[in-house]
Tab-separated table of C-alpha atoms and ligand atoms in Angstrom:
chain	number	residue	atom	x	y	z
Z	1	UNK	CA	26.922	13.208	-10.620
Z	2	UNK	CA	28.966	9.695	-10.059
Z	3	UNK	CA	27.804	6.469	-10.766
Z	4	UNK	CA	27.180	3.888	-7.922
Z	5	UNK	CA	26.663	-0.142	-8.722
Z	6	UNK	CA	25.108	-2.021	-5.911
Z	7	UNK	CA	25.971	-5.538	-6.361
Z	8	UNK	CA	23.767	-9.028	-5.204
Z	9	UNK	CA	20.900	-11.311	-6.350
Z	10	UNK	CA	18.033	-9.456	-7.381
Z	11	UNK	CA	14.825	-9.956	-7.568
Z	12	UNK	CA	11.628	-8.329	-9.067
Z	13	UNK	CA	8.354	-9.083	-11.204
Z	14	UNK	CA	7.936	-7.519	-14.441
Z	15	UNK	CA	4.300	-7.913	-14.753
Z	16	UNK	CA	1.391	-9.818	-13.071
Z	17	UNK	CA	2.485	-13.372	-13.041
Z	18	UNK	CA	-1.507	-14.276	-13.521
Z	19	UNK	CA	-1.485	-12.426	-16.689
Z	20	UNK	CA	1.305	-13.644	-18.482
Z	21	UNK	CA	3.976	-15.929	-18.349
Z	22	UNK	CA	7.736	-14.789	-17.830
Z	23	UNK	CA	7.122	-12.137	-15.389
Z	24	UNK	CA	9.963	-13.223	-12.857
Z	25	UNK	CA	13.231	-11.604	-13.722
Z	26	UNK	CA	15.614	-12.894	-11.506
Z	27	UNK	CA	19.772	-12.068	-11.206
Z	28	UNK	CA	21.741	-13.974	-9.166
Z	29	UNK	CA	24.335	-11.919	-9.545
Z	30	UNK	CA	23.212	-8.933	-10.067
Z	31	UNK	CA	24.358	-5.199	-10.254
Z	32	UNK	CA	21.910	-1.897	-10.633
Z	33	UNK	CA	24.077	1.244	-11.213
Z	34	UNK	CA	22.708	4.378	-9.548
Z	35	UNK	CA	22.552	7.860	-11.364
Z	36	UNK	CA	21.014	10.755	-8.833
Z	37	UNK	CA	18.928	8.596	-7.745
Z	38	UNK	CA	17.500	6.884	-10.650
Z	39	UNK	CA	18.576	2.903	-12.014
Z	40	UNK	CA	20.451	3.398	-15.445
Z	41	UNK	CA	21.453	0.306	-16.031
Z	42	UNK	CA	20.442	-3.384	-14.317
Z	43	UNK	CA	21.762	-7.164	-14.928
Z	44	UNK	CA	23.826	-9.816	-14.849
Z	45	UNK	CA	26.985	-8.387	-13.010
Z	46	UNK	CA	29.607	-10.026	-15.538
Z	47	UNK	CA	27.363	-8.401	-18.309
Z	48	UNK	CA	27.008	-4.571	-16.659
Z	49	UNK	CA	29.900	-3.975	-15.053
Z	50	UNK	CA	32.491	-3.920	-17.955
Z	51	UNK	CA	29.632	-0.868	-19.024
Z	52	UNK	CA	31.120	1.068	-16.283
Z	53	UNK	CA	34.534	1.457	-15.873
Z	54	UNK	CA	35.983	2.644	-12.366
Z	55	UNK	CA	32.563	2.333	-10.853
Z	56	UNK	CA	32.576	2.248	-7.659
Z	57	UNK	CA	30.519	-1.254	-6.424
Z	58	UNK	CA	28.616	-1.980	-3.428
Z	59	UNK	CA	28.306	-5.658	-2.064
Z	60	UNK	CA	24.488	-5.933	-0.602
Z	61	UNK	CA	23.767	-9.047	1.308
Z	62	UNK	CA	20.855	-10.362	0.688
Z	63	UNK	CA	18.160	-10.643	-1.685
Z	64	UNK	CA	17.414	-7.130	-3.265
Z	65	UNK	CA	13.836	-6.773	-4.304
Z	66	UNK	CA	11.608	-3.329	-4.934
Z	67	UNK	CA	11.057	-1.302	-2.021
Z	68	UNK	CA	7.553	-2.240	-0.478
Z	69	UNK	CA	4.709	-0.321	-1.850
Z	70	UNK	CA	1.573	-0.507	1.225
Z	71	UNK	CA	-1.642	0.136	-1.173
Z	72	UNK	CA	-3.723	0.963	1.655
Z	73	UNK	CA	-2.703	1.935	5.486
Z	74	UNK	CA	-4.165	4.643	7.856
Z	75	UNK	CA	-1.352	6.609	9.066
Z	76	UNK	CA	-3.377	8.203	12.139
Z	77	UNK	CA	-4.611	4.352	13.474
Z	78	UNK	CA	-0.710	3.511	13.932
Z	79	UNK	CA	-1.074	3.318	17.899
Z	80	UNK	CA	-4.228	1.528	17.514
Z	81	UNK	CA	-3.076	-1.807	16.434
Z	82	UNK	CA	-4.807	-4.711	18.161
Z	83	UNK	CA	-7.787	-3.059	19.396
Z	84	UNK	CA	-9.573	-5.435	21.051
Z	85	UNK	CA	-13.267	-6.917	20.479
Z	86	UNK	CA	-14.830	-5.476	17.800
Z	87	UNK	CA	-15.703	-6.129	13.943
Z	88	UNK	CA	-15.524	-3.529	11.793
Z	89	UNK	CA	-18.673	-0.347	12.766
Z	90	UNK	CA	-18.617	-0.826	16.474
Z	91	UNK	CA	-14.251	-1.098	16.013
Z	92	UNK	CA	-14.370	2.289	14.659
Z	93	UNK	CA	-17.097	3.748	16.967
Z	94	UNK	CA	-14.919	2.593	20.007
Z	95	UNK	CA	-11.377	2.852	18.930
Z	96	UNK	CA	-11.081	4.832	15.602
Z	97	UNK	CA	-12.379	7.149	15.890
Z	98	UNK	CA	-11.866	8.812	19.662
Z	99	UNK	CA	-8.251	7.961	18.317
Z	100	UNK	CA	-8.545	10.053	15.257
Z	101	UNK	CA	-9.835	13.051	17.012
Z	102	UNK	CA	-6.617	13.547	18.156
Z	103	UNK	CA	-5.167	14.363	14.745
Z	104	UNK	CA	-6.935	18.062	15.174
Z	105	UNK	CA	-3.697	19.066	16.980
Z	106	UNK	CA	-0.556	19.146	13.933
Z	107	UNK	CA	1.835	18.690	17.066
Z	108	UNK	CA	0.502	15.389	17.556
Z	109	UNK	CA	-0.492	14.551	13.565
Z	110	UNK	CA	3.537	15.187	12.472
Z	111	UNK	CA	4.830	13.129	15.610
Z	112	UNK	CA	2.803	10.013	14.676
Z	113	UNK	CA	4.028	10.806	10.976
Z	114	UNK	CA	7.334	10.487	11.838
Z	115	UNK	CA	6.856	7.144	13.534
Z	116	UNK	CA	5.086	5.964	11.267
Z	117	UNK	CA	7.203	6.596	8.059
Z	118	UNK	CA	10.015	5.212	10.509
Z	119	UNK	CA	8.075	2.356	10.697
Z	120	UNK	CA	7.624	1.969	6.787
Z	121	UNK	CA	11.248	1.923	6.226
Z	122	UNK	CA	12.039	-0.600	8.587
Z	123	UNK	CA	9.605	-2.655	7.343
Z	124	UNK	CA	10.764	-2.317	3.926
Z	125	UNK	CA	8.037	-0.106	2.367
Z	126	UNK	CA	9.091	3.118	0.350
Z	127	UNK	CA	5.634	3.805	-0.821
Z	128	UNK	CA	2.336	3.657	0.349
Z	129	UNK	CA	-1.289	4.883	-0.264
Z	130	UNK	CA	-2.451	6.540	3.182
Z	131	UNK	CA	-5.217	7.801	4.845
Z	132	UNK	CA	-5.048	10.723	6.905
Z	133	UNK	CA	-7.877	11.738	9.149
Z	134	UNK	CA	-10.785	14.448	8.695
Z	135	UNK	CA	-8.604	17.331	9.720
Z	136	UNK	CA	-6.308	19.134	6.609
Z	137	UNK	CA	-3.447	19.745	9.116
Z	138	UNK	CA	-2.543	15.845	9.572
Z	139	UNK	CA	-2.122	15.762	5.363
Z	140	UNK	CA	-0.212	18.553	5.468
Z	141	UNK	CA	1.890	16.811	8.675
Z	142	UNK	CA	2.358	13.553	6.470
Z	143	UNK	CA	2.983	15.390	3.340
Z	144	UNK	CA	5.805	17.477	5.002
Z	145	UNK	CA	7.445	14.339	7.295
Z	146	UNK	CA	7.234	12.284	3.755
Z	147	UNK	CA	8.640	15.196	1.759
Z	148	UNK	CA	11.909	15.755	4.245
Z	149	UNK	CA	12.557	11.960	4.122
Z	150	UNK	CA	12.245	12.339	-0.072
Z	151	UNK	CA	9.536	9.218	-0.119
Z	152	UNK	CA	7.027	8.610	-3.174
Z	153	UNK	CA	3.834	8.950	-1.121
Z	154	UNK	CA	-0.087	9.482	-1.563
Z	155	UNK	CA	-2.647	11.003	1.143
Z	156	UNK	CA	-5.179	12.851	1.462
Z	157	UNK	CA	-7.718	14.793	3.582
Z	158	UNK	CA	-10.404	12.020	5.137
Z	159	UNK	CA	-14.153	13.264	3.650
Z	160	UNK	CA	-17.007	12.321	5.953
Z	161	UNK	CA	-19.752	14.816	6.590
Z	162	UNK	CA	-21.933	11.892	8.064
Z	163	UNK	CA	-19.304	11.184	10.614
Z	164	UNK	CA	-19.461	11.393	14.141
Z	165	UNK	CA	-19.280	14.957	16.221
Z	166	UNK	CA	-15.753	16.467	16.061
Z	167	UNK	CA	-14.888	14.203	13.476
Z	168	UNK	CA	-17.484	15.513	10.577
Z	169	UNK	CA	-16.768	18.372	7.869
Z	170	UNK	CA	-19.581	19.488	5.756
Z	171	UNK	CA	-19.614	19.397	2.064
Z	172	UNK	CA	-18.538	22.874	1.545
Z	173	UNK	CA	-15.280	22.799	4.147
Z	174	UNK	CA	-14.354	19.229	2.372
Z	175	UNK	CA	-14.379	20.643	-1.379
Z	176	UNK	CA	-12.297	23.831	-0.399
Z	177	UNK	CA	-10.181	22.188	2.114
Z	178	UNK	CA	-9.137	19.452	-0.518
Z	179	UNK	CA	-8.714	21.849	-3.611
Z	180	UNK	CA	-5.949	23.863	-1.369
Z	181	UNK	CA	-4.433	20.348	-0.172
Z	182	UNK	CA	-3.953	19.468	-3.650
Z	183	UNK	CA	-2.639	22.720	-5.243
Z	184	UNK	CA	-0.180	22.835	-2.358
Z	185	UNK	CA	1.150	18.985	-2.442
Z	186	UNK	CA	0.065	17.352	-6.081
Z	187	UNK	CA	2.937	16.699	-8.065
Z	188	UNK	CA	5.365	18.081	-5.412
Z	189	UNK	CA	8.372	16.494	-4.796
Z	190	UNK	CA	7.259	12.578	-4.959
Z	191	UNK	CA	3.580	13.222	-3.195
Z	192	UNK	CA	0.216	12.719	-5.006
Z	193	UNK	CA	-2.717	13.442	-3.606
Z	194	UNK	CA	-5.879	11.019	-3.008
Z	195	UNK	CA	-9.140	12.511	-3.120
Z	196	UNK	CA	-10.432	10.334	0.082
Z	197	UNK	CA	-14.103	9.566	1.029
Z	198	UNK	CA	-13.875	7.411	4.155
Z	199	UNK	CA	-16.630	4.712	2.758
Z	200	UNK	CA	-20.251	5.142	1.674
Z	201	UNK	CA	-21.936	5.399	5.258
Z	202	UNK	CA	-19.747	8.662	6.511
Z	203	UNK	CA	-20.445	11.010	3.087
Z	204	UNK	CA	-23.802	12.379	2.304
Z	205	UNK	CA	-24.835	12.032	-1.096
Z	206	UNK	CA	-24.009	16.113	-2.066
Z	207	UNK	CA	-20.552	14.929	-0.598
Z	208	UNK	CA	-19.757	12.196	-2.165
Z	209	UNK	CA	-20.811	14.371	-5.698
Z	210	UNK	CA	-17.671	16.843	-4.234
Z	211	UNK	CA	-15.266	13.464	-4.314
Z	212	UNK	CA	-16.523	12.810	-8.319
Z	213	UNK	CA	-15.848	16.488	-9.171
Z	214	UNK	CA	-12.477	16.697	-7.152
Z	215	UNK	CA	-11.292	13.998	-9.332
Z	216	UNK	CA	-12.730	14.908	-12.845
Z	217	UNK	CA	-11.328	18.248	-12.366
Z	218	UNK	CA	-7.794	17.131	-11.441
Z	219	UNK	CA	-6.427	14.699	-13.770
Z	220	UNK	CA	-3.381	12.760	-11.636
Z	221	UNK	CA	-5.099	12.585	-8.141
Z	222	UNK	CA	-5.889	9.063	-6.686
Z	223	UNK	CA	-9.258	7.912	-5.590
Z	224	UNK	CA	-8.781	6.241	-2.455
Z	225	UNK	CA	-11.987	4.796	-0.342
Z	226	UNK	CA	-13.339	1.653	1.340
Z	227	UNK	CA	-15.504	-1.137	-0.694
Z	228	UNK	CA	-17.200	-4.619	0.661
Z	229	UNK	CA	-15.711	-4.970	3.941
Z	230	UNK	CA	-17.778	-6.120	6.255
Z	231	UNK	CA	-21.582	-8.140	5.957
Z	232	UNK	CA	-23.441	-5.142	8.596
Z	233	UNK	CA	-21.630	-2.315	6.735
Z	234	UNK	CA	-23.041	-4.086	3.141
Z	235	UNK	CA	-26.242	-4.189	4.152
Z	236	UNK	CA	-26.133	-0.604	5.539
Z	237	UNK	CA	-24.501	0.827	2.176
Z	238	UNK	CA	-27.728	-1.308	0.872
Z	239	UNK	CA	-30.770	0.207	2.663
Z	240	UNK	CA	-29.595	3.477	1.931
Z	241	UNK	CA	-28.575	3.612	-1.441
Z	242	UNK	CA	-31.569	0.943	-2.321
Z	243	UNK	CA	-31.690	1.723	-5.652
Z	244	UNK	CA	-27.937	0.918	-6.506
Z	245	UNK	CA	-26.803	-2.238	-8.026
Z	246	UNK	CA	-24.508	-3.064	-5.407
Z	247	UNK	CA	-22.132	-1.448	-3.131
Z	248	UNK	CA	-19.783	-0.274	-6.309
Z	249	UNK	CA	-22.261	1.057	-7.979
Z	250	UNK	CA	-22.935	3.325	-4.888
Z	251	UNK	CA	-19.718	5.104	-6.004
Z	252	UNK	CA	-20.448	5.092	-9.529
Z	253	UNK	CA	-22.882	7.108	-9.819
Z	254	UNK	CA	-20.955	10.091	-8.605
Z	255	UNK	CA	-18.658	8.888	-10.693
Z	256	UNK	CA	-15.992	7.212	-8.381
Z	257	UNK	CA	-14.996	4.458	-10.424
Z	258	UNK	CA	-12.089	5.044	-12.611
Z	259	UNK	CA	-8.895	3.713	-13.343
Z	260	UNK	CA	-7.129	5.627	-10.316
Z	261	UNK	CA	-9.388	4.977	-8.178
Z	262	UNK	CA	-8.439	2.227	-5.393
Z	263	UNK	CA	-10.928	0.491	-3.087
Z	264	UNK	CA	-9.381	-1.286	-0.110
Z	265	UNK	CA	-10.732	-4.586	0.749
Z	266	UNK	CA	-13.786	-6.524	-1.876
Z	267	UNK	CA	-14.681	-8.809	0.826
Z	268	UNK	CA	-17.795	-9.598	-0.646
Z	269	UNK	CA	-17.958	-8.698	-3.924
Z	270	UNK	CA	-20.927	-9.547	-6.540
Z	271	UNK	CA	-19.498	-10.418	-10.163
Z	272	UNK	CA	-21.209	-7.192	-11.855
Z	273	UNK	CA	-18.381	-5.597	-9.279
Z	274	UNK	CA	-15.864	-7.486	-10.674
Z	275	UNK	CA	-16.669	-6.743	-14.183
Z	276	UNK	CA	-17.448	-3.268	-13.128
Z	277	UNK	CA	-13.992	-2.689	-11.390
Z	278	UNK	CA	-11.942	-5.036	-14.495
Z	279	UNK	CA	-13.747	-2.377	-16.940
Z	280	UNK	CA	-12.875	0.863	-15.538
Z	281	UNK	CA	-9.273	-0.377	-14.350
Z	282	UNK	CA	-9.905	0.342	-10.821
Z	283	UNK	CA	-7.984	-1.901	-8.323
Z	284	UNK	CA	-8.692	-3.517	-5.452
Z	285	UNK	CA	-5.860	-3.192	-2.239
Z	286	UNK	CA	-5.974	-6.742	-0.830
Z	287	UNK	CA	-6.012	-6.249	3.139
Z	288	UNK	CA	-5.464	-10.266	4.624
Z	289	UNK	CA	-5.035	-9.278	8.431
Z	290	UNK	CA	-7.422	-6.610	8.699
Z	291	UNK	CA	-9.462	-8.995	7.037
Z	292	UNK	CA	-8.833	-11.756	9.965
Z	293	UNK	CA	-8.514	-8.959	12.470
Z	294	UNK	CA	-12.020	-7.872	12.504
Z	295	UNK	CA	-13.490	-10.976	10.816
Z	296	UNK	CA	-14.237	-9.194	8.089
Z	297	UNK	CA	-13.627	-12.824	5.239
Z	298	UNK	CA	-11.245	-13.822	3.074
Z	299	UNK	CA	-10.156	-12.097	-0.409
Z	300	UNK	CA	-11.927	-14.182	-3.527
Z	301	UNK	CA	-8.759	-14.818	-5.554
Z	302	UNK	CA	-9.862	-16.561	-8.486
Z	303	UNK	CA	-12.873	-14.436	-8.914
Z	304	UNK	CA	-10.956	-11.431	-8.817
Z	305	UNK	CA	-8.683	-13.455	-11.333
Z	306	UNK	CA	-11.617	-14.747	-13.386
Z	307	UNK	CA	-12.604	-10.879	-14.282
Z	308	UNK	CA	-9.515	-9.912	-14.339
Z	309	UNK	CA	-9.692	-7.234	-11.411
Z	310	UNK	CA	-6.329	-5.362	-10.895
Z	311	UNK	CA	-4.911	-6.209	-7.382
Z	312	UNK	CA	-2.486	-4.718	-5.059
Z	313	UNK	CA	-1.667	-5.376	-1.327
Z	314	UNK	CA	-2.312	-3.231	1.932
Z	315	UNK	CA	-1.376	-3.362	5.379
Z	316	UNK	CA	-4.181	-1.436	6.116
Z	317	UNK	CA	-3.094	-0.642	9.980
Z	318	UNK	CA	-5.110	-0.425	12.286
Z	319	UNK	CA	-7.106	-3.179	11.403
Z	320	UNK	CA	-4.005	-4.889	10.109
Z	321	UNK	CA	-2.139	-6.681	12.186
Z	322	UNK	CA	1.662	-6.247	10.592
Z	323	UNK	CA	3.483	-3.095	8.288
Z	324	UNK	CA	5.237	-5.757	6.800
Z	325	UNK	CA	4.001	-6.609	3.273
Z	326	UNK	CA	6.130	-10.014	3.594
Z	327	UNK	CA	3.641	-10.867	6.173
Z	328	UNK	CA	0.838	-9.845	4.645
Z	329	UNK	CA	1.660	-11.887	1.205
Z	330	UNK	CA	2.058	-15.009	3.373
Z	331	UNK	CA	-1.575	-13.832	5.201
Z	332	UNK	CA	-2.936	-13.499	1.812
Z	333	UNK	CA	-1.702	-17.041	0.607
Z	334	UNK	CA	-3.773	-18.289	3.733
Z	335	UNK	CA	-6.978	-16.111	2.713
Z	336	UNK	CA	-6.662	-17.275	-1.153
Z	337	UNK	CA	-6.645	-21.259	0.392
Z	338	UNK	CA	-9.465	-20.536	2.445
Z	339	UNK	CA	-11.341	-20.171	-1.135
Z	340	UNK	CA	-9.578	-22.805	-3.051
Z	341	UNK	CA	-6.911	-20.463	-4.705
Z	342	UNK	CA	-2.816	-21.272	-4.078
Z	343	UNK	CA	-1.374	-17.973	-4.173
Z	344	UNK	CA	2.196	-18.234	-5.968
Z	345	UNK	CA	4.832	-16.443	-3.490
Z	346	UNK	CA	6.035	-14.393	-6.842
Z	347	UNK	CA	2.513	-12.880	-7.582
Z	348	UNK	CA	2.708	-12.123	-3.935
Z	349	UNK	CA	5.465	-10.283	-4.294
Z	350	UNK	CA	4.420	-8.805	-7.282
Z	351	UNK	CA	1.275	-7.501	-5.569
Z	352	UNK	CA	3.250	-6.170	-2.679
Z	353	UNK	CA	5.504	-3.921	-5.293
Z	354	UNK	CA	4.370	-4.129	-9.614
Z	355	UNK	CA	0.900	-4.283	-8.301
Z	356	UNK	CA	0.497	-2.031	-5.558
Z	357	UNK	CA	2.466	0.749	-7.909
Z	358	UNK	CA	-0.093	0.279	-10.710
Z	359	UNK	CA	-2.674	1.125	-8.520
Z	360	UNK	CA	-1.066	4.037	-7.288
Z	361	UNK	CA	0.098	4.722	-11.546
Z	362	UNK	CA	3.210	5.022	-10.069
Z	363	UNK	CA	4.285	2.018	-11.879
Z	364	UNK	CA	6.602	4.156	-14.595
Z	365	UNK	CA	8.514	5.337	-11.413
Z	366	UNK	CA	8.836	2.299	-8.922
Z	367	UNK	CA	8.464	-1.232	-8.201
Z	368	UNK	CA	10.182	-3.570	-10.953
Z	369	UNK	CA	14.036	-2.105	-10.549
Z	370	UNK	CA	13.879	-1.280	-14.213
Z	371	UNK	CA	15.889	0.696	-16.196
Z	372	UNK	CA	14.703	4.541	-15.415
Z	373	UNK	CA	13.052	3.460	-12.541
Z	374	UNK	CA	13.684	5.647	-8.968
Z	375	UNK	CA	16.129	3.433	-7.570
Z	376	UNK	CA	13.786	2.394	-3.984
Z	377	UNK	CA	15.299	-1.491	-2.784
Z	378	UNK	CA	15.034	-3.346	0.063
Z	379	UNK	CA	17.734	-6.016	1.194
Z	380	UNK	CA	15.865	-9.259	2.395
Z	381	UNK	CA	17.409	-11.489	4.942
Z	382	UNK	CA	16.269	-15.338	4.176
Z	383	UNK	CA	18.611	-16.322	8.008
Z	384	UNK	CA	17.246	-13.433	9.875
Z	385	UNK	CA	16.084	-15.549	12.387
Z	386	UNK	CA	17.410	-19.042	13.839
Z	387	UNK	CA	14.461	-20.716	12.269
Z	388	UNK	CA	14.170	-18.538	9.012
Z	389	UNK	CA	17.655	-19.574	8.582
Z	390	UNK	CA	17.052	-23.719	8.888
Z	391	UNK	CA	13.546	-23.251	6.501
Z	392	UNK	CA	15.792	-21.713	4.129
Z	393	UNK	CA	18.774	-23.389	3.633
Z	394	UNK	CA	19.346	-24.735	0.589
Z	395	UNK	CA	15.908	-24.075	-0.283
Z	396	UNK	CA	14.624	-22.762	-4.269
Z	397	UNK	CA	14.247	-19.318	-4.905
Z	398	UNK	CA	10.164	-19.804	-4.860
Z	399	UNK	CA	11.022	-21.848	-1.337
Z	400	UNK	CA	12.817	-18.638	0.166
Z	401	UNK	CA	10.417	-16.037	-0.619
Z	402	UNK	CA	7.797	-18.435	0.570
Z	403	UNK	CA	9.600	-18.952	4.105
Z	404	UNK	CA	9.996	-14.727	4.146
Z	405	UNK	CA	6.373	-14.097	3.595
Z	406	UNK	CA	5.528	-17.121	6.290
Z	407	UNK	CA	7.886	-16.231	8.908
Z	408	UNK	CA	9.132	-12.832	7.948
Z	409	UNK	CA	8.202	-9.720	9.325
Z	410	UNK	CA	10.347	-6.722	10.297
Z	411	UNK	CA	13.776	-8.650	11.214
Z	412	UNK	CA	13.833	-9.481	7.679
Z	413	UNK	CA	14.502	-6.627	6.225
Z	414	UNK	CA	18.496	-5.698	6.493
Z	415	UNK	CA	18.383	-2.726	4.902
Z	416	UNK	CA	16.061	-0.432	3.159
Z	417	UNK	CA	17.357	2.354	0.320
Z	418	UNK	CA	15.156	5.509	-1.110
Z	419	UNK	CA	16.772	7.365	-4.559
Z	420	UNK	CA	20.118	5.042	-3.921
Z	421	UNK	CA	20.646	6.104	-0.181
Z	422	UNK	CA	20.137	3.755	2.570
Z	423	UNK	CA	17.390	4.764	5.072
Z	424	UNK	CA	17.299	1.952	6.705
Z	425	UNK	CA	20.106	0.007	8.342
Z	426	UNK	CA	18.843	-3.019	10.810
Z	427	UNK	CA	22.455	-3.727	11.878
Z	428	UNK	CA	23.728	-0.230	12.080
Z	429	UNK	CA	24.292	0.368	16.118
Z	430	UNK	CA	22.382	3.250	17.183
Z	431	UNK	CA	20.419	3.972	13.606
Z	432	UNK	CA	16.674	5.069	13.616
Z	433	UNK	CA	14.784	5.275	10.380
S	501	GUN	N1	-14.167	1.558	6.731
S	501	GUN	C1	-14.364	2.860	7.030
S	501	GUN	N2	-13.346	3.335	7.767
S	501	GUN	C2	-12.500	2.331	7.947
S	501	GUN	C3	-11.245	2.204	8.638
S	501	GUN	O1	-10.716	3.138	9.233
S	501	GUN	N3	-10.660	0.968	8.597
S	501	GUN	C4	-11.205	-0.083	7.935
S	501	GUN	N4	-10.569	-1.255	7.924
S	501	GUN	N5	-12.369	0.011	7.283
S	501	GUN	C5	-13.009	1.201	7.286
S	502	ZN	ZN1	-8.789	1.010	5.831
């Protein structure tokens, strides 16, 4: 197989910024060279190329940083952005859910798929953990639309025996239904499977006992659910589980807190949570504009940061308001200074890629544009707009990832490559991701 060396300024964080100095690693003029796929070799340009001989090199113009990784989005809510009126149990009594109801028929699950994984890429994000609905046909729909497209991508089958009619399974349907789902997509191609409660209120207690032994008994699948959202939802998850500590430890006890499990959102989070979550290295998927959308609060930073929680960051559409993790880091930065905390534009970053990809332990594979690593980039535009282009010029590097994440949605992504290939090309006439 040849070699290919992209050329440009890269950009990428090597660890959490708020654990340790030195995490930024920054070329200005950089190369990665491209073996089937995968980044052999990364650097200063002057210091790489000579490496490679002959190469054949690629000018990409723009910033170059990790493809996108989304660590919590529902796939199926896609054409239910900006629903009007609602915070967060009457939103999905009156939109959600008549929406998801839908995904019963696999025409209309793998159509939305498509969109939305078109969507993804032009928003920069080549990995993402998703929810499906209740129905096994729109995971196998996702699964198959992310498979053809070759995308690194977790899902799985939405568990909610409590749910409303023709939305419900029972615990029986949900444990069979999710061991075939995972013997047919688990470690295929780039797909991993996420054993998915919806939140406490929709699972009975025998069903959420089905999510703990679907994960013990398959070492590698995700845990993927809702924590701490919203103040009526709390209190619900708090009359009926009355004897739990708090909301986590409504999970814990069927034994839903682990280090791959991921809990979108910690609105409100007591600081036995925090410890809780910091011990077991579970993570949290920041959500800022769901979080505004339905009212829901603002992410507590610096307590996560004080125990140490593991972080990453979600679009979580519908409630979101934007795909684009740019937008969402500068959303977050404007949560975090609601509570006193300055979020750093390079640990947003890092918890839109490094971050995110721990969560989904896909961090070995993705997310820093290391050496080995699958070889998923996105080229940033810092003039993609007329006023992008005046914030920016002349600006620091901090200063120009700031201005993306403030002003940046999808026009700022130029281009967006999976395994080496572009999949994404905003100023090729006629292209559709
Ligand atoms: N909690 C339970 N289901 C959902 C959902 O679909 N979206 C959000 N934001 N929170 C939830
Ligand atoms: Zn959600």
């Amino acid at each position: 197989m040849t070699l290919h060396a992209y050329r440009g300024e890269i950009l990428s964080l090597a660890h959490d910024p708020a654990e340790a100095p030195d995490a930024v690693r920054h070329d200005p003029d950089g190369v990665l060279v491209i073996k089937d796929g995968v980044i052999v070799a990364r650097g200063a340009a002057d210091d790489v190329l000579p490496r490679f001989p002959g190469v054949e090199v690629e000018h990409l113009p723009g910033l170059v940083v990790p493809g996108f990784i989304d660590a919590h989005v529902h796939y199926p809510q896609l054409d239910r952005i900006g629903s009007h009126g609602e915070q967060l149990l009457d939103w999905l009594d009156r939109h959600i859910f008549p929406a998801e109801k839908a995904f019963a028929d696999a025409g209309h699950a793998g159509s939305v798929a498509e969109a939305f994984l078109g969507e993804l890429l032009r928003h920069g994000t080549t990995s993402a953990l998703v929810f499906a609905t209740v129905h096994a046909a729109s995971v196998d729909a996702f699964f198959a639309a992310a498979e053809r497209r070759n995308l690194r991508m977790a899902c799985g089958k939405v568990l909610m025996d409590l749910g409303p009619e023709g939305l419900r399974d029972d615990p029986a349907s949900a444990l069979a239904e999710s061991e075939a789902l995972i013997a047919k997509w688990h470690g295929r191609a780039r797909l991993t499977y996420a054993v998915t409660p919806r939140f406490a209120l929709t699972s009975s207690d025998e069903q959420l006992a089905i999510a703990g032994r679907l994960l013990a008994d398959h070492p590698g699948v995700l845990l993927h659910t809702h924590l701490a959202e919203n103040v009526r939802e709390i209190s619900e998850v708090a009359e009926r589980f009355s004897d739990a500590a708090d909301y986590l430890d409504a999970y814990d006890r069927f034994g839903l807190v682990t280090d791959r499990s991921v809990f979108a959102h910690g609105v409100h989070l007591p600081d036995r949570s925090c410890a809780r979550l910091a011990e077991s290295g579970a993570g949290i998927a920041v959500c800022p504009t769901s979080n505004f959308f339905l009212g829901s609060g603002m992410f507590d930073f610096a307590q996560a940061e004080a125990h140490m929680v593991r972080l990453g960051l979600g679009s979580d559409i519908g409630a979101g308001t934007s795909l684009s993790l740019l937008h969402n880091g500068g959303a977050a930065y404007q949560a975090g200074l609601f509570k006193g905390y300055r979020l750093d534009p390079f640990r947003a970053l890092w918890l839109a890629t490094g971050g995110s990809a721990r969560l989904l332990h896909i961090d070995a594979k993705v997310g820093a544009l290391a050496e080995g690593q699958e070889a998923d980039f996105v080229v940033l535009d810092d003039r993609a707009t007329p006023l992008l282009a005046r914030r920016t010029a002349g600006a620091s590097l901090a200063e120009r990832l700031f201005a993306m994440q403030v002003l940046g949605d999808d026009r700022t992504v130029r281009q967006t490559y999976v395994l080496g290939r572009c999949a994404w090309d905003r100023d090729a006439l006629g292209s559709a991701p």
